[in-house]
Every structure is written in C-alpha cells, then in structure tokens.
CSV table of C-alpha atoms and ligand atoms in Angstrom, one decimal:
chain,number,residue,atom,x,y,z
A,13,UNK,CA,29.4,-23.6,9.3
A,14,UNK,CA,26.8,-25.5,11.4
A,15,UNK,CA,23.1,-24.8,11.5
A,16,UNK,CA,23.6,-22.9,14.8
A,17,UNK,CA,26.9,-21.1,14.1
A,18,UNK,CA,26.8,-17.6,15.7
A,19,UNK,CA,23.9,-18.7,18.0
A,20,UNK,CA,24.1,-18.9,21.8
A,21,UNK,CA,22.3,-21.7,23.6
A,22,UNK,CA,21.4,-22.1,27.3
A,23,UNK,CA,21.0,-25.8,28.1
A,24,UNK,CA,19.7,-26.6,31.6
A,25,UNK,CA,20.5,-29.9,33.3
A,26,UNK,CA,23.5,-30.2,31.2
A,27,UNK,CA,25.9,-31.9,33.6
A,28,UNK,CA,24.5,-35.4,32.9
A,29,UNK,CA,22.1,-37.5,30.8
A,30,UNK,CA,19.9,-36.0,28.2
A,31,UNK,CA,20.9,-32.4,28.9
A,32,UNK,CA,24.5,-33.3,28.4
A,33,UNK,CA,23.8,-35.0,25.1
A,34,UNK,CA,21.8,-31.9,24.0
A,35,UNK,CA,24.7,-29.6,24.9
A,36,UNK,CA,27.0,-31.7,22.8
A,37,UNK,CA,24.6,-31.8,19.8
A,38,UNK,CA,24.1,-28.0,19.8
A,39,UNK,CA,27.8,-27.4,20.3
A,40,UNK,CA,28.4,-29.7,17.4
A,41,UNK,CA,26.1,-27.6,15.2
A,42,UNK,CA,28.2,-24.6,15.9
A,43,UNK,CA,26.4,-23.0,18.9
A,44,UNK,CA,28.2,-21.5,21.9
A,45,UNK,CA,26.6,-23.4,24.8
A,46,UNK,CA,26.1,-22.3,28.4
A,47,UNK,CA,25.8,-25.3,30.6
A,48,UNK,CA,23.5,-24.9,33.6
A,49,UNK,CA,23.2,-27.4,36.6
A,50,UNK,CA,24.2,-27.6,40.2
A,51,UNK,CA,27.4,-29.8,40.0
A,52,UNK,CA,30.3,-27.5,39.1
A,53,UNK,CA,32.9,-30.3,38.7
A,54,UNK,CA,30.6,-32.2,36.3
A,55,UNK,CA,29.8,-29.0,34.3
A,56,UNK,CA,33.5,-28.3,34.0
A,57,UNK,CA,34.1,-31.8,32.7
A,58,UNK,CA,31.4,-31.4,30.0
A,59,UNK,CA,32.6,-27.9,29.1
A,60,UNK,CA,36.1,-29.5,28.6
A,61,UNK,CA,34.7,-32.1,26.3
A,62,UNK,CA,33.0,-29.4,24.2
A,63,UNK,CA,36.2,-27.4,23.9
A,64,UNK,CA,36.1,-23.6,23.6
A,65,UNK,CA,32.3,-23.8,22.7
A,66,UNK,CA,31.0,-24.1,26.3
A,67,UNK,CA,30.9,-22.3,29.6
A,68,UNK,CA,29.5,-23.7,32.9
A,69,UNK,CA,26.8,-21.8,34.8
A,70,UNK,CA,26.2,-23.2,38.3
A,71,UNK,CA,22.6,-22.6,39.4
A,72,UNK,CA,19.8,-24.5,41.2
A,73,UNK,CA,16.5,-24.5,39.4
A,74,UNK,CA,14.7,-25.3,42.7
A,75,UNK,CA,15.3,-21.5,43.3
A,76,UNK,CA,14.0,-20.0,40.0
A,77,UNK,CA,14.6,-16.4,41.0
A,78,UNK,CA,18.3,-16.9,41.8
A,79,UNK,CA,18.7,-19.1,38.7
A,80,UNK,CA,17.2,-16.4,36.5
A,81,UNK,CA,19.5,-13.7,38.1
A,82,UNK,CA,22.5,-15.9,37.3
A,83,UNK,CA,21.3,-16.2,33.7
A,84,UNK,CA,20.7,-12.4,33.6
A,85,UNK,CA,24.3,-11.9,34.7
A,86,UNK,CA,25.5,-14.3,32.0
A,87,UNK,CA,23.6,-12.4,29.3
A,88,UNK,CA,25.1,-9.1,30.6
A,89,UNK,CA,28.6,-10.7,30.4
A,90,UNK,CA,28.5,-12.6,27.1
A,91,UNK,CA,25.3,-11.6,25.2
A,92,UNK,CA,21.8,-12.9,24.4
A,93,UNK,CA,20.7,-16.5,24.2
A,94,UNK,CA,19.0,-17.6,21.0
A,95,UNK,CA,18.1,-21.2,22.2
A,96,UNK,CA,16.8,-22.1,25.6
A,97,UNK,CA,16.5,-25.8,26.6
A,98,UNK,CA,14.4,-26.2,29.7
A,99,UNK,CA,15.5,-29.5,31.2
A,100,UNK,CA,16.0,-30.6,34.8
A,101,UNK,CA,15.9,-33.5,37.2
A,102,UNK,CA,12.6,-35.4,37.3
A,103,UNK,CA,10.4,-35.7,40.4
A,104,UNK,CA,10.9,-38.9,42.5
A,105,UNK,CA,9.0,-42.0,41.8
A,106,UNK,CA,5.9,-42.9,43.9
A,107,UNK,CA,2.2,-43.3,43.9
A,108,UNK,CA,0.2,-40.1,43.6
A,109,UNK,CA,-1.8,-40.7,46.8
A,110,UNK,CA,1.4,-41.2,48.8
A,111,UNK,CA,3.2,-38.1,47.6
A,112,UNK,CA,3.7,-35.3,50.2
A,113,UNK,CA,2.6,-31.8,49.3
A,114,UNK,CA,6.2,-30.6,49.3
A,115,UNK,CA,7.0,-32.9,46.3
A,116,UNK,CA,4.3,-31.2,44.2
A,117,UNK,CA,5.5,-27.8,45.2
A,118,UNK,CA,9.2,-28.6,44.5
A,119,UNK,CA,8.3,-30.2,41.1
A,120,UNK,CA,6.2,-27.2,40.0
A,121,UNK,CA,9.0,-24.8,41.1
A,122,UNK,CA,11.8,-26.8,39.5
A,123,UNK,CA,10.0,-27.4,36.2
A,124,UNK,CA,7.3,-24.9,35.5
A,125,UNK,CA,8.4,-21.8,37.4
A,126,UNK,CA,12.0,-22.2,36.5
A,127,UNK,CA,11.1,-22.5,32.8
A,128,UNK,CA,8.8,-19.4,33.2
A,129,UNK,CA,11.6,-17.3,34.9
A,130,UNK,CA,14.3,-18.3,32.5
A,131,UNK,CA,12.0,-17.7,29.5
A,132,UNK,CA,11.2,-14.2,30.7
A,133,UNK,CA,15.0,-13.6,31.2
A,134,UNK,CA,16.1,-14.8,27.7
A,135,UNK,CA,13.1,-13.5,25.7
A,136,UNK,CA,14.1,-9.8,25.2
A,137,UNK,CA,17.4,-10.9,23.7
A,138,UNK,CA,15.7,-13.4,21.4
A,139,UNK,CA,13.3,-10.7,20.2
A,140,UNK,CA,16.0,-8.2,19.6
A,141,UNK,CA,18.3,-10.6,17.7
A,142,UNK,CA,15.3,-12.0,15.7
A,143,UNK,CA,15.9,-15.7,16.6
A,144,UNK,CA,14.3,-17.7,19.4
A,145,UNK,CA,13.9,-21.4,20.0
A,146,UNK,CA,12.6,-22.7,23.3
A,147,UNK,CA,12.7,-26.5,23.7
A,148,UNK,CA,11.4,-28.3,26.8
A,149,UNK,CA,12.4,-31.8,27.7
A,150,UNK,CA,9.3,-33.2,29.2
A,151,UNK,CA,8.1,-36.9,29.1
A,152,UNK,CA,5.8,-39.2,27.2
A,153,UNK,CA,3.6,-39.0,30.3
A,154,UNK,CA,2.2,-35.8,28.9
A,155,UNK,CA,0.2,-38.1,26.6
A,156,UNK,CA,0.0,-41.3,28.6
A,157,UNK,CA,0.6,-41.1,32.4
A,158,UNK,CA,3.1,-43.6,33.7
A,159,UNK,CA,2.0,-45.7,36.7
A,160,UNK,CA,4.1,-45.0,39.8
A,161,UNK,CA,5.2,-41.5,38.7
A,162,UNK,CA,2.3,-39.5,40.3
A,163,UNK,CA,4.0,-36.2,40.9
A,164,UNK,CA,5.9,-36.4,37.6
A,165,UNK,CA,2.8,-37.1,35.6
A,166,UNK,CA,1.1,-34.1,37.2
A,167,UNK,CA,3.9,-31.7,36.7
A,168,UNK,CA,4.5,-32.8,33.0
A,169,UNK,CA,0.9,-32.0,32.2
A,170,UNK,CA,1.3,-28.5,33.7
A,171,UNK,CA,4.5,-28.0,31.8
A,172,UNK,CA,2.9,-29.0,28.5
A,173,UNK,CA,0.0,-26.6,29.1
A,174,UNK,CA,2.5,-23.8,30.0
A,175,UNK,CA,4.4,-24.4,26.8
A,176,UNK,CA,1.4,-24.4,24.5
A,177,UNK,CA,0.2,-21.1,26.0
A,178,UNK,CA,3.7,-19.6,25.7
A,179,UNK,CA,3.9,-20.7,22.0
A,180,UNK,CA,0.9,-18.6,21.2
A,181,UNK,CA,2.2,-15.6,23.0
A,182,UNK,CA,5.6,-15.5,21.4
A,183,UNK,CA,4.6,-16.7,17.9
A,184,UNK,CA,4.2,-13.1,16.6
A,185,UNK,CA,8.0,-12.7,17.1
A,186,UNK,CA,8.8,-15.8,15.1
A,187,UNK,CA,9.9,-17.6,18.3
A,188,UNK,CA,9.0,-21.2,18.6
A,189,UNK,CA,8.2,-23.3,21.7
A,190,UNK,CA,8.1,-27.1,21.5
A,191,UNK,CA,8.4,-30.1,23.8
A,192,UNK,CA,10.4,-33.2,23.3
A,193,UNK,CA,9.0,-36.2,25.1
A,194,UNK,CA,11.6,-38.8,25.9
A,195,UNK,CA,10.6,-42.4,26.4
A,196,UNK,CA,12.8,-44.7,28.5
A,197,UNK,CA,16.2,-43.3,27.8
A,198,UNK,CA,19.4,-44.8,29.1
A,199,UNK,CA,20.5,-42.2,31.8
A,200,UNK,CA,21.1,-42.1,35.6
A,201,UNK,CA,17.4,-41.1,36.0
A,202,UNK,CA,16.3,-44.3,34.2
A,203,UNK,CA,18.6,-46.4,36.4
A,204,UNK,CA,17.2,-44.8,39.5
A,205,UNK,CA,13.6,-45.4,38.5
A,206,UNK,CA,14.4,-49.1,37.7
A,207,UNK,CA,15.9,-49.5,41.2
A,208,UNK,CA,12.9,-47.8,42.8
A,209,UNK,CA,10.4,-49.9,41.0
A,210,UNK,CA,12.3,-53.1,41.7
A,211,UNK,CA,12.3,-52.3,45.4
A,212,UNK,CA,8.6,-51.4,45.3
A,213,UNK,CA,7.6,-54.6,43.6
A,214,UNK,CA,10.2,-56.8,45.4
A,215,UNK,CA,11.6,-58.2,42.1
A,216,UNK,CA,15.1,-58.1,40.5
A,217,UNK,CA,16.0,-54.9,38.5
A,218,UNK,CA,16.5,-57.2,35.4
A,219,UNK,CA,12.8,-58.1,35.6
A,220,UNK,CA,11.7,-54.5,35.7
A,221,UNK,CA,13.9,-53.7,32.7
A,222,UNK,CA,12.5,-56.6,30.8
A,223,UNK,CA,8.9,-55.5,31.6
A,224,UNK,CA,9.7,-52.0,30.4
A,225,UNK,CA,11.4,-53.1,27.2
A,226,UNK,CA,8.3,-55.3,26.4
A,227,UNK,CA,6.2,-52.2,26.2
A,228,UNK,CA,8.5,-50.6,23.6
A,229,UNK,CA,7.8,-51.7,19.9
A,230,UNK,CA,11.5,-51.2,19.1
A,231,UNK,CA,12.4,-53.5,22.0
A,232,UNK,CA,15.2,-51.3,23.4
A,233,UNK,CA,15.8,-48.1,25.5
A,234,UNK,CA,16.6,-44.9,23.8
A,235,UNK,CA,20.0,-43.2,23.9
A,236,UNK,CA,20.4,-39.6,25.1
A,237,UNK,CA,21.8,-38.6,21.7
A,238,UNK,CA,18.6,-39.8,20.1
A,239,UNK,CA,16.6,-37.3,22.2
A,240,UNK,CA,19.3,-34.7,21.6
A,241,UNK,CA,18.9,-35.1,17.8
A,242,UNK,CA,15.2,-34.1,18.0
A,243,UNK,CA,16.1,-31.0,20.2
A,244,UNK,CA,18.7,-30.0,17.7
A,245,UNK,CA,16.2,-30.1,14.9
A,246,UNK,CA,13.7,-28.0,16.8
A,247,UNK,CA,16.4,-25.5,17.7
A,248,UNK,CA,17.5,-25.1,14.1
A,249,UNK,CA,16.4,-22.6,11.5
A,250,UNK,CA,14.8,-25.4,9.4
A,251,UNK,CA,12.2,-25.9,12.2
A,252,UNK,CA,11.1,-22.2,12.1
A,253,UNK,CA,7.4,-23.0,11.2
A,254,UNK,CA,7.0,-25.7,13.9
A,255,UNK,CA,5.6,-24.5,17.2
A,256,UNK,CA,3.4,-25.7,20.0
A,257,UNK,CA,4.1,-29.4,19.3
A,258,UNK,CA,5.1,-32.3,21.6
A,259,UNK,CA,7.4,-34.7,19.8
A,260,UNK,CA,7.8,-38.2,21.4
A,261,UNK,CA,11.2,-39.9,21.0
A,262,UNK,CA,10.2,-43.2,22.5
A,263,UNK,CA,10.7,-46.1,20.1
A,264,UNK,CA,6.9,-46.2,19.6
A,265,UNK,CA,5.9,-46.7,23.2
A,266,UNK,CA,3.0,-44.2,23.3
A,267,UNK,CA,-0.1,-46.0,22.2
A,268,UNK,CA,-2.2,-43.0,21.0
A,269,UNK,CA,-2.1,-41.8,17.4
B,330,NAP,N1,15.8,-40.8,31.1
B,330,NAP,C1,14.5,-41.1,30.9
B,330,NAP,O1,14.1,-42.3,30.7
B,330,NAP,C2,13.5,-40.1,30.9
B,330,NAP,C3,12.2,-40.4,30.3
B,330,NAP,C4,11.2,-39.3,30.3
B,330,NAP,C5,11.5,-38.1,30.8
B,330,NAP,N2,12.7,-37.8,31.3
B,330,NAP,C6,13.0,-36.5,31.9
B,330,NAP,O2,13.9,-35.8,31.1
B,330,NAP,C7,14.7,-35.0,32.0
B,330,NAP,C8,16.2,-35.3,31.9
B,330,NAP,O3,16.3,-36.6,32.2
B,330,NAP,P1,17.7,-37.4,32.4
B,330,NAP,O4,17.4,-38.8,32.3
B,330,NAP,O5,18.8,-36.8,31.6
B,330,NAP,O6,17.9,-37.0,34.0
B,330,NAP,P2,19.3,-37.1,34.9
B,330,NAP,O7,20.2,-38.1,34.3
B,330,NAP,O8,18.8,-37.3,36.3
B,330,NAP,O9,19.9,-35.6,34.7
B,330,NAP,C9,19.2,-34.5,35.2
B,330,NAP,C10,20.0,-33.2,35.0
B,330,NAP,O10,19.3,-32.1,35.6
B,330,NAP,C11,20.1,-31.5,36.5
B,330,NAP,N3,19.4,-31.0,37.6
B,330,NAP,C12,18.7,-31.8,38.5
B,330,NAP,N4,18.1,-31.0,39.4
B,330,NAP,C13,18.5,-29.8,39.2
B,330,NAP,C14,18.2,-28.5,39.8
B,330,NAP,N5,17.5,-28.4,40.9
B,330,NAP,N6,18.8,-27.4,39.3
B,330,NAP,C15,19.5,-27.5,38.2
B,330,NAP,N7,19.8,-28.6,37.5
B,330,NAP,C16,19.3,-29.7,38.0
B,330,NAP,C17,21.2,-32.5,36.9
B,330,NAP,O11,22.4,-31.9,37.2
B,330,NAP,P3,22.9,-31.5,38.7
B,330,NAP,O12,22.6,-32.7,39.6
B,330,NAP,O13,24.4,-31.3,38.4
B,330,NAP,O14,22.2,-30.3,39.1
B,330,NAP,C18,21.4,-33.2,35.5
B,330,NAP,O15,22.2,-32.5,34.7
B,330,NAP,C19,14.1,-35.2,33.5
B,330,NAP,O16,13.1,-34.3,33.7
B,330,NAP,C20,13.5,-36.6,33.3
B,330,NAP,O17,12.5,-36.9,34.3
B,330,NAP,C21,13.7,-38.8,31.4
C-alpha cells in the first residue's frame, strides 16, 4: 500500500519534464494518474512507463474551457480526482518592456485561468470524497523575480496570489492548496532558456550555464524527480495541515529567509 493508494490524480503538463516526474512519483505512491498535455504520442509513452496506473488525456490549457470540459468527461467516465497538479509550459523568455500584450494574455490564460477552471471542475469530487490536494508548480520568481523572464515573473505572482486566496476558501473542507517553486531544474524548458539567454548575450551556452550554477549554493541544477518528491509529500495524507505555502526546491538559490 502506498500513501496514495485508492486516490486519483490529475497531473497537467505530464508529457515531459517536471510534470512527467510528478506523474511517476504519484503513480509510484499508488495513485491512478491521469496525464494531461497536448502531445498524444508523448503521453502514451509516459502512460506505458507507468503501467496500468496511468491514462492519457489530450487537452490544451491555452483553452481552459475546453480543457475543463475534457476533465469533466474524464471524471464522468472514471470518477473523481483527489489530487490536482497545476503545471504547464512556462511563458517565453524576454524583457518585460519588450513583451507583446498577447504573451501576457496567453500566460494568464494558460496558468491562472486554466488552474481556476480545472480546480472548479475537480472540487466537487474532492469535497464529496473527503480528500483534496491541489499543488501548483510555479517558480522561485514568486519570491525573487528572474531577470529576462518578464512575462513569467508577472504571471507567477498572479498564480501565487490566486493559490493563497483559494487555500483560504477551500480550507474548511480540509482541502489544501500549495505551491512548489522549482529552481533551475534539468528539463527541456531549462535548455530552451539557456539557449535563449546565450543568444541574447551573444555568449556560448556553457557560459550561461556556469553563470547560473554560480548562483546556486549547491552548485548544480535540480533534477525533475527532486521537485516531484516535494509535490508527492504535499499530495500525501501526512501534509494535511499544510496549506497556502510556497516551497522552494532550488538548491538554496533564493536569497530571502
Ligand atoms: N525547469 C526549470 O528550470 C523550471 C524552473 C522554474 C519553473 N519552471 C516551471 O515549471 C513548469 C514545468 O517546467 P518544465 O521544465 O517541466 O517544462 P517543460 O519541460 O517545457 O514541460 C512543460 C509541460 O507542459 C506541457 N504543456 C505546455 N503547454 C501546454 C498547454 N498549452 N496545454 C497543456 N500542456 C502544456 C508540455 O506538454 P505538451 O507540449 O505535450 O503539451 C509539457 O508536458 C513550467 O511552468 C516552468 O516554467 C521550470
């Protein structure tokens, strides 16, 4: 018996990177996992790796209404979700003052509105079954904005405020809402950022990596499974009295106490 045996988890952005590692960790703890993302082939590969514990759900979080309708249909077919992991692709790199309005709109829709719509969709089942854990994968930029990630920094702040507000509203049901804040974590997203910053500064990618590592007391990037371990804990019964917090998983990079 794992900590999540008998529980159903919806993991967004589960086809790659951090979301994929989270799906694997929750599945390893006994949960049945529904894997949401856009790339059907990748989702089917991940589902295959998790064995009978996982099903793919193809949906685009850029269209929160349709994504929520797909989740609603999944609940009607297989039952309520007890764990929701809000996680999706990060906004593109770039300076705030150069960002077009459409990037802010897309980021808000993909992160905040999608999380809001999915939460409203899964909440009745959590309340009815008496178990609910909502975990959002956000970023250390909630605490300390990252230069060159203007839209991302803005959207992460909105996401953190949304989550704290939600935590208060669902607390009477015993449902928790928490954020995990990854630092530099070895995924496709990190590789893309390194390439973008190297191009921006006209330096080799190795130099950008070195610069980033120098800001991390542990001197290395994180692994997706290290972020997933924090999500698993927050999704577990043992974390039932922890709500409204933001937990960095960043090798010590954030400088505030
Ligand atoms: N890696 C880091 O260093 C780091 C640090 C701080 C914060 N973060 C944040 O943590 C989150 C996950 O990061 P990651 O590194 O795992 O990113 P990643 O490797 O780019 O993976 C993103 C995941 O989200 C899915 N996705 C993207 N757009 C989507 C959409 N419109 N609808 C549904 N699914 C979508 C992708 O799948 P499909 O393409 O199949 O849809 C993929 O599964 C991101 O928000 C990222 O910005 C990452």
